[in-house]
mmCIF file of C-alpha atoms in Angstrom:
data_model
loop_
_atom_site.group_PDB
_atom_site.id
_atom_site.type_symbol
_atom_site.label_atom_id
_atom_site.label_comp_id
_atom_site.label_asym_id
_atom_site.label_seq_id
_atom_site.Cartn_x
_atom_site.Cartn_y
_atom_site.Cartn_z
ATOM 1 C CA MET A 478 0.000 0.000 0.000
ATOM 2 C CA LEU A 479 1.263 3.450 -0.900
ATOM 3 C CA PRO A 480 2.431 6.051 -0.078
ATOM 4 C CA ALA A 481 5.827 4.579 0.769
ATOM 5 C CA ALA A 482 8.807 6.379 2.235
ATOM 6 C CA GLY A 483 11.452 7.195 -0.344
ATOM 7 C CA TRP A 484 9.379 6.430 -3.423
ATOM 8 C CA ASP A 485 9.249 10.079 -4.526
ATOM 9 C CA GLN A 486 12.791 9.684 -5.830
ATOM 10 C CA TYR A 487 11.552 7.242 -8.460
ATOM 11 C CA TRP A 488 9.742 10.174 -10.039
ATOM 12 C CA ASP A 489 11.857 13.181 -9.126
ATOM 13 C CA ARG A 490 15.269 11.658 -9.847
ATOM 14 C CA ILE A 491 14.528 9.665 -12.984
ATOM 15 C CA TYR A 492 15.359 12.116 -15.744
ATOM 16 C CA VAL A 493 13.252 11.729 -18.853
ATOM 17 C CA PRO A 494 11.487 14.405 -20.925
ATOM 18 C CA GLU A 495 8.830 16.211 -18.874
ATOM 19 C CA GLU A 496 6.352 15.524 -21.658
ATOM 20 C CA THR A 497 6.768 11.781 -21.027
ATOM 21 C CA LYS A 498 6.027 12.226 -17.327
ATOM 22 C CA ARG A 499 3.052 14.435 -18.098
ATOM 23 C CA ARG A 500 1.565 11.855 -20.467
ATOM 24 C CA LEU A 501 2.169 9.019 -18.012
ATOM 25 C CA PHE A 502 0.460 10.900 -15.203
ATOM 26 C CA ASN A 503 -2.489 12.004 -17.338
ATOM 27 C CA TYR A 504 -3.019 8.513 -18.720
ATOM 28 C CA ALA A 505 -2.980 6.850 -15.300
ATOM 29 C CA ARG A 506 -5.212 9.510 -13.739
ATOM 30 C CA PHE A 507 -7.774 9.241 -16.522
ATOM 31 C CA THR A 508 -7.739 5.451 -16.522
ATOM 32 C CA LEU A 509 -8.164 5.071 -12.762
ATOM 33 C CA THR A 510 -10.836 7.746 -12.375
ATOM 34 C CA ARG A 511 -12.866 7.707 -15.608
ATOM 35 C CA ARG A 512 -12.517 4.324 -17.311
ATOM 36 C CA LYS A 513 -15.395 2.781 -15.377
ATOM 37 C CA THR A 514 -17.799 5.297 -16.943
ATOM 38 C CA PHE A 515 -17.056 4.114 -20.508
ATOM 39 C CA SER A 516 -17.984 0.894 -22.278
ATOM 40 C CA LEU A 517 -15.303 -1.249 -23.886
ATOM 41 C CA VAL A 518 -17.183 -0.872 -27.165
ATOM 42 C CA GLY A 519 -17.876 2.845 -27.053
ATOM 43 C CA LEU A 520 -14.385 3.802 -25.870
ATOM 44 C CA PRO A 521 -12.177 0.696 -25.636
ATOM 45 C CA VAL A 522 -9.833 1.700 -22.821
ATOM 46 C CA HIS A 523 -8.258 -1.505 -21.518
ATOM 47 C CA GLY A 524 -6.143 -0.002 -18.760
ATOM 48 C CA ILE A 525 -2.917 -1.389 -20.234
ATOM 49 C CA ALA A 526 0.129 0.611 -21.331
ATOM 50 C CA LEU A 527 3.611 -0.374 -22.480
ATOM 51 C CA LEU A 528 6.901 1.322 -21.659
ATOM 52 C CA ARG A 529 9.562 0.207 -24.083
ATOM 53 C CA GLY A 530 13.204 1.130 -24.379
ATOM 54 C CA LYS A 531 16.734 -0.065 -23.729
ATOM 55 C CA PRO A 532 17.700 -1.459 -20.312
ATOM 56 C CA GLY A 533 18.483 1.176 -17.720
ATOM 57 C CA THR A 534 16.295 3.944 -19.151
ATOM 58 C CA GLY A 535 14.079 4.074 -16.046
ATOM 59 C CA LYS A 536 10.960 2.225 -17.163
ATOM 60 C CA SER A 537 10.214 0.329 -13.954
ATOM 61 C CA SER A 538 11.348 3.127 -11.649
ATOM 62 C CA LEU A 539 9.054 5.596 -13.380
ATOM 63 C CA VAL A 540 6.041 3.355 -12.806
ATOM 64 C CA ARG A 541 6.864 3.141 -9.085
ATOM 65 C CA GLY A 542 7.262 6.893 -8.928
ATOM 66 C CA LEU A 543 4.057 7.417 -10.869
ATOM 67 C CA ALA A 544 2.119 5.313 -8.360
ATOM 68 C CA GLN A 545 3.511 7.385 -5.504
ATOM 69 C CA ARG A 546 2.635 10.635 -7.293
ATOM 70 C CA LEU A 547 -0.920 9.415 -7.936
ATOM 71 C CA VAL A 548 -1.595 8.620 -4.293
ATOM 72 C CA GLU A 549 -0.259 12.006 -3.252
ATOM 73 C CA GLU A 550 -1.926 14.203 -5.869
ATOM 74 C CA VAL A 551 -5.053 12.359 -7.015
ATOM 75 C CA PHE A 552 -6.261 9.892 -4.422
ATOM 76 C CA ASP A 553 -5.095 11.604 -1.234
ATOM 77 C CA GLY A 554 -4.930 8.354 0.674
ATOM 78 C CA GLU A 555 -4.149 4.752 -0.148
ATOM 79 C CA LEU A 556 -3.229 3.187 -3.467
ATOM 80 C CA MET A 557 -2.210 -0.406 -4.034
ATOM 81 C CA PHE A 558 0.920 -1.212 -6.020
ATOM 82 C CA ALA A 559 1.693 -4.712 -7.311
ATOM 83 C CA GLU A 560 4.844 -5.765 -9.125
ATOM 84 C CA VAL A 561 4.804 -8.981 -11.152
ATOM 85 C CA ASN A 562 7.947 -10.979 -11.796
ATOM 86 C CA ALA A 563 7.053 -12.226 -15.246
ATOM 87 C CA HIS A 564 10.142 -14.438 -15.419
ATOM 88 C CA ALA A 565 8.732 -16.582 -12.598
ATOM 89 C CA LEU A 566 5.699 -17.641 -14.648
ATOM 90 C CA PRO A 567 7.190 -19.670 -17.528
ATOM 91 C CA SER A 568 8.027 -23.252 -16.563
ATOM 92 C CA GLN A 569 9.792 -26.230 -18.081
ATOM 93 C CA MET A 570 6.873 -28.431 -17.029
ATOM 94 C CA LEU A 571 4.328 -28.854 -19.804
ATOM 95 C CA GLY A 572 1.192 -26.854 -19.057
ATOM 96 C CA ASP A 573 2.600 -25.018 -16.018
ATOM 97 C CA SER A 574 3.326 -21.800 -17.918
ATOM 98 C CA GLN A 575 -0.285 -21.587 -19.030
ATOM 99 C CA ARG A 576 -1.607 -22.347 -15.529
ATOM 100 C CA ASN A 577 0.713 -19.857 -13.858
ATOM 101 C CA THR A 578 -0.238 -17.114 -16.289
ATOM 102 C CA ALA A 579 -3.957 -17.835 -15.997
ATOM 103 C CA ASN A 580 -3.730 -17.809 -12.190
ATOM 104 C CA LEU A 581 -2.056 -14.409 -12.272
ATOM 105 C CA PHE A 582 -4.633 -12.714 -14.485
ATOM 106 C CA GLU A 583 -7.768 -14.582 -13.491
ATOM 107 C CA ARG A 584 -7.223 -15.095 -9.759
ATOM 108 C CA ALA A 585 -4.354 -13.190 -8.120
ATOM 109 C CA LEU A 586 -4.817 -9.760 -9.695
ATOM 110 C CA PRO A 587 -8.656 -9.859 -9.637
ATOM 111 C CA GLU A 588 -8.560 -10.747 -5.923
ATOM 112 C CA LEU A 589 -6.400 -7.703 -5.246
ATOM 113 C CA ALA A 590 -8.664 -5.498 -7.370
ATOM 114 C CA GLU A 591 -11.692 -6.652 -5.401
ATOM 115 C CA LYS A 592 -10.309 -4.881 -2.337
ATOM 116 C CA GLY A 593 -11.529 -1.713 -4.027
ATOM 117 C CA HIS A 594 -8.397 0.427 -3.858
ATOM 118 C CA PRO A 595 -7.077 2.185 -6.951
ATOM 119 C CA MET A 596 -4.310 -0.087 -8.145
ATOM 120 C CA VAL A 597 -1.160 0.221 -10.261
ATOM 121 C CA VAL A 598 0.381 -3.010 -11.569
ATOM 122 C CA LEU A 599 3.901 -3.244 -12.980
ATOM 123 C CA ILE A 600 4.726 -6.241 -15.172
ATOM 124 C CA ASP A 601 8.395 -6.167 -16.079
ATOM 125 C CA GLU A 602 9.510 -7.735 -19.362
ATOM 126 C CA ILE A 603 6.052 -8.648 -20.592
ATOM 127 C CA ASP A 604 7.596 -10.554 -23.508
ATOM 128 C CA SER A 605 8.176 -13.428 -21.041
ATOM 129 C CA ILE A 606 4.439 -14.144 -20.915
ATOM 130 C CA ALA A 607 3.086 -12.489 -24.063
ATOM 131 C CA THR A 608 5.580 -14.049 -26.429
ATOM 132 C CA ASN A 609 5.195 -13.606 -30.166
ATOM 133 C CA ARG A 610 3.494 -16.844 -31.191
ATOM 134 C CA ASP A 611 4.975 -16.834 -34.677
ATOM 135 C CA ARG A 612 8.489 -16.701 -33.227
ATOM 136 C CA ALA A 613 7.600 -19.330 -30.627
ATOM 137 C CA SER A 614 6.735 -21.816 -33.360
ATOM 138 C CA ALA A 615 10.453 -22.352 -33.905
ATOM 139 C CA GLY A 616 11.121 -23.077 -30.231
ATOM 140 C CA THR A 617 11.536 -26.337 -28.342
ATOM 141 C CA ASP A 618 8.041 -26.275 -26.810
ATOM 142 C CA PRO A 619 5.903 -24.010 -29.015
ATOM 143 C CA VAL A 620 2.546 -25.392 -27.841
ATOM 144 C CA ASP A 621 3.186 -24.434 -24.202
ATOM 145 C CA VAL A 622 4.414 -20.963 -25.154
ATOM 146 C CA VAL A 623 1.404 -20.376 -27.377
ATOM 147 C CA ARG A 624 -1.017 -21.456 -24.687
ATOM 148 C CA ALA A 625 0.680 -19.257 -22.092
ATOM 149 C CA THR A 626 0.410 -16.264 -24.415
ATOM 150 C CA GLU A 627 -3.245 -17.031 -25.059
ATOM 151 C CA ALA A 628 -3.826 -17.239 -21.292
ATOM 152 C CA ALA A 629 -2.187 -13.821 -20.871
ATOM 153 C CA LEU A 630 -4.333 -12.256 -23.576
ATOM 154 C CA GLN A 631 -7.533 -13.749 -22.189
ATOM 155 C CA GLY A 632 -6.561 -12.654 -18.705
ATOM 156 C CA LEU A 633 -5.925 -9.091 -19.821
ATOM 157 C CA ASP A 634 -9.351 -9.027 -21.459
ATOM 158 C CA HIS A 635 -10.879 -10.274 -18.218
ATOM 159 C CA LEU A 636 -9.184 -7.534 -16.187
ATOM 160 C CA ALA A 637 -10.169 -4.873 -18.708
ATOM 161 C CA ALA A 638 -13.812 -5.798 -18.218
ATOM 162 C CA SER A 639 -13.825 -6.494 -14.490
ATOM 163 C CA ALA A 640 -11.203 -4.259 -12.830
ATOM 164 C CA PRO A 641 -11.728 -0.583 -13.744
ATOM 165 C CA ASN A 642 -9.826 0.419 -10.593
ATOM 166 C CA MET A 643 -6.629 -1.132 -12.006
ATOM 167 C CA VAL A 644 -4.094 0.159 -14.514
ATOM 168 C CA ILE A 645 -1.339 -2.105 -15.817
ATOM 169 C CA PHE A 646 2.051 -0.879 -16.990
ATOM 170 C CA ALA A 647 4.118 -3.458 -18.855
ATOM 171 C CA THR A 648 7.765 -2.928 -19.756
ATOM 172 C CA SER A 649 9.936 -4.455 -22.437
ATOM 173 C CA ASN A 650 13.495 -4.224 -23.669
ATOM 174 C CA PHE A 651 12.614 -6.424 -26.678
ATOM 175 C CA PRO A 652 9.237 -5.325 -28.076
ATOM 176 C CA GLN A 653 9.846 -7.375 -31.224
ATOM 177 C CA ALA A 654 9.403 -10.486 -29.056
ATOM 178 C CA ILE A 655 5.874 -9.483 -27.991
ATOM 179 C CA ASP A 656 2.835 -10.997 -29.668
ATOM 180 C CA PRO A 657 0.989 -8.571 -32.009
ATOM 181 C CA ALA A 658 -2.307 -9.355 -30.262
ATOM 182 C CA PHE A 659 -0.905 -7.827 -27.083
ATOM 183 C CA PHE A 660 -0.217 -4.572 -28.932
ATOM 184 C CA SER A 661 -3.848 -4.463 -30.075
ATOM 185 C CA ARG A 662 -4.920 -4.337 -26.430
ATOM 186 C CA LEU A 663 -2.652 -1.450 -25.474
ATOM 187 C CA ASP A 664 -4.097 1.983 -24.795
ATOM 188 C CA VAL A 665 -0.789 3.760 -25.330
ATOM 189 C CA ILE A 666 2.939 3.104 -25.782
ATOM 190 C CA PHE A 667 5.580 5.206 -24.057
ATOM 191 C CA GLU A 668 9.027 5.301 -25.652
ATOM 192 C CA LEU A 669 11.981 5.775 -23.300
ATOM 193 C CA ASP A 670 15.142 6.613 -25.192
ATOM 194 C CA LEU A 671 18.730 6.811 -24.017
ATOM 195 C CA PRO A 672 19.420 10.207 -22.427
ATOM 196 C CA ASP A 673 20.560 13.105 -24.575
ATOM 197 C CA PRO A 674 23.734 15.024 -23.558
ATOM 198 C CA THR A 675 21.839 17.505 -21.355
ATOM 199 C CA THR A 676 19.988 14.731 -19.547
ATOM 200 C CA THR A 677 23.197 12.707 -19.150
ATOM 201 C CA ALA A 678 24.779 15.727 -17.457
ATOM 202 C CA ARG A 679 21.815 15.979 -15.050
ATOM 203 C CA ILE A 680 22.069 12.284 -14.182
ATOM 204 C CA LEU A 681 25.821 12.514 -13.662
ATOM 205 C CA ARG A 682 25.429 15.579 -11.441
ATOM 206 C CA ASP A 683 22.770 13.836 -9.381
ATOM 207 C CA ALA A 684 24.965 10.758 -8.857
ATOM 208 C CA LEU A 685 28.011 12.851 -7.985
ATOM 209 C CA GLU A 686 26.021 14.713 -5.353
ATOM 210 C CA GLU A 687 25.402 11.371 -3.646
ATOM 211 C CA VAL A 688 29.113 10.694 -3.121
ATOM 212 C CA GLY A 689 30.393 14.282 -3.012
ATOM 213 C CA THR A 690 32.785 15.787 -5.537
ATOM 214 C CA ASN A 691 35.036 18.768 -6.098
ATOM 215 C CA MET A 692 34.406 18.724 -9.843
ATOM 216 C CA ASP A 693 33.155 22.043 -11.185
ATOM 217 C CA GLU A 694 30.315 22.326 -13.696
ATOM 218 C CA GLY A 695 32.655 22.486 -16.681
ATOM 219 C CA SER A 696 34.427 19.291 -15.649
ATOM 220 C CA GLN A 697 31.107 17.542 -15.163
ATOM 221 C CA LEU A 698 29.904 18.609 -18.604
ATOM 222 C CA ARG A 699 33.096 17.327 -20.241
ATOM 223 C CA ALA A 700 32.711 14.010 -18.477
ATOM 224 C CA ALA A 701 29.039 13.782 -19.460
ATOM 225 C CA ALA A 702 29.967 14.382 -23.101
ATOM 226 C CA ALA A 703 32.162 11.267 -22.964
ATOM 227 C CA LEU A 704 29.247 9.163 -21.732
ATOM 228 C CA GLY A 705 27.075 9.433 -24.833
ATOM 229 C CA GLY A 706 25.130 6.259 -25.550
ATOM 230 C CA MET A 707 24.975 5.187 -21.908
ATOM 231 C CA SER A 708 21.726 4.603 -20.074
ATOM 232 C CA GLY A 709 20.984 6.563 -16.936
ATOM 233 C CA ARG A 710 21.602 3.464 -14.839
ATOM 234 C CA ASP A 711 25.025 2.946 -16.417
ATOM 235 C CA VAL A 712 25.995 6.571 -15.763
ATOM 236 C CA ARG A 713 25.153 6.146 -12.086
ATOM 237 C CA LYS A 714 27.031 2.848 -11.919
ATOM 238 C CA LEU A 715 30.062 4.506 -13.440
ATOM 239 C CA VAL A 716 30.191 6.973 -10.537
ATOM 240 C CA PHE A 717 29.974 4.034 -8.139
ATOM 241 C CA GLU A 718 32.841 2.306 -9.958
ATOM 242 C CA ALA A 719 34.944 5.451 -9.647
ATOM 243 C CA VAL A 720 34.436 5.435 -5.873
ATOM 244 C CA VAL A 721 34.985 1.701 -5.420
ATOM 245 C CA PHE A 722 38.158 1.487 -7.497
ATOM 246 C CA ARG A 723 39.877 4.620 -6.224
ATOM 247 C CA ASP A 724 43.171 4.279 -4.366
ATOM 248 C CA SER A 725 42.489 2.375 -1.134
ATOM 249 C CA SER A 726 44.643 4.821 0.818
ATOM 250 C CA ILE A 727 42.066 7.560 0.172
ATOM 251 C CA SER A 728 39.325 7.909 2.769
ATOM 252 C CA ILE A 729 35.843 7.131 1.552
ATOM 253 C CA ASP A 730 34.802 10.499 2.955
ATOM 254 C CA VAL A 731 37.040 12.413 0.534
ATOM 255 C CA PRO A 732 35.035 13.903 -2.373
ATOM 256 C CA LEU A 733 35.456 12.204 -5.750
ATOM 257 C CA GLN A 734 38.149 13.809 -7.887
ATOM 258 C CA ASP A 735 38.049 14.612 -11.591
ATOM 259 C CA LYS A 736 40.889 12.195 -12.379
ATOM 260 C CA GLU A 737 39.154 9.365 -10.512
ATOM 261 C CA LEU A 738 36.007 9.700 -12.552
ATOM 262 C CA TRP A 739 38.007 9.802 -15.763
ATOM 263 C CA SER A 740 39.885 6.668 -14.732
ATOM 264 C CA ALA A 741 36.528 4.912 -14.482
ATOM 265 C CA ILE A 742 35.446 6.340 -17.858
ATOM 266 C CA ASP A 743 38.666 5.147 -19.511
ATOM 267 C CA ALA A 744 38.364 1.706 -17.925
ATOM 268 C CA ARG A 745 34.775 1.386 -19.172
ATOM 269 C CA ALA A 746 35.843 2.454 -22.688
ATOM 270 C CA ALA A 747 38.660 -0.105 -22.704
ATOM 271 C CA THR A 748 36.277 -2.869 -21.645
ATOM 272 C CA ALA A 749 33.801 -1.867 -24.356
ATOM 273 C CA SER A 750 36.582 -1.957 -26.934
ATOM 274 C CA VAL A 751 37.566 -5.493 -25.934
ATOM 275 C CA ASP A 752 33.934 -6.654 -25.971
ATOM 276 C CA ALA A 753 33.482 -5.194 -29.459
ATOM 277 C CA ARG A 754 36.228 -7.448 -30.767
#
């Protein structure tokens, strides 16, 4: 149940275009407050959205932050948040994937929705349970995969009709692996791209403030320019690497130095070069 301490940072400190946040908030607010007044024929709002983009672009964190923002600004009380580990549903046992998926959408989530609270559901890597059936036909157990996908689609239809107090946000790093029928049920797709240079600089500055640094703004901007093509998560991890791999004789309380960050940048570039070979 939200609100939860510390969850504001998932919204405030995940740097994506403000237009993306505005659309996310407006979609969730509309879906949770107005969808029950419309018919699925007259205005087919299913309460399902997809966030797609490369790993580390903030998809899951944004959904957590969005839920916190909704309970603070719209519902002024309690909101239920559920996170589904989609990787736990597929099974090597014939028929189990289908049963697990059906139980999620036809029993577990409906039972939570029946409690009556507005509810935000996060399903990470939806391609694990809504797998493209054409691609699955070349797999080792295509029948089980197909049936699991069909169970997911039927379950989503069931929730769309029976749980107007629920909105589902699915994420994917590999949208090409998702079944086309899943896309037909989506209300909206949110694209999360790798950060541009200005956003990279904001992320780097935010991470450096966590550990403390004597780097001036110009030094930070030069470092950010060298990090083009990195996700926000990788930028933050780079700062952590710079702290962890600094000279052990330096106190951990000493602010991070320019040369230490660049050592981490150079080490990352060297590793990438080797991997490329």
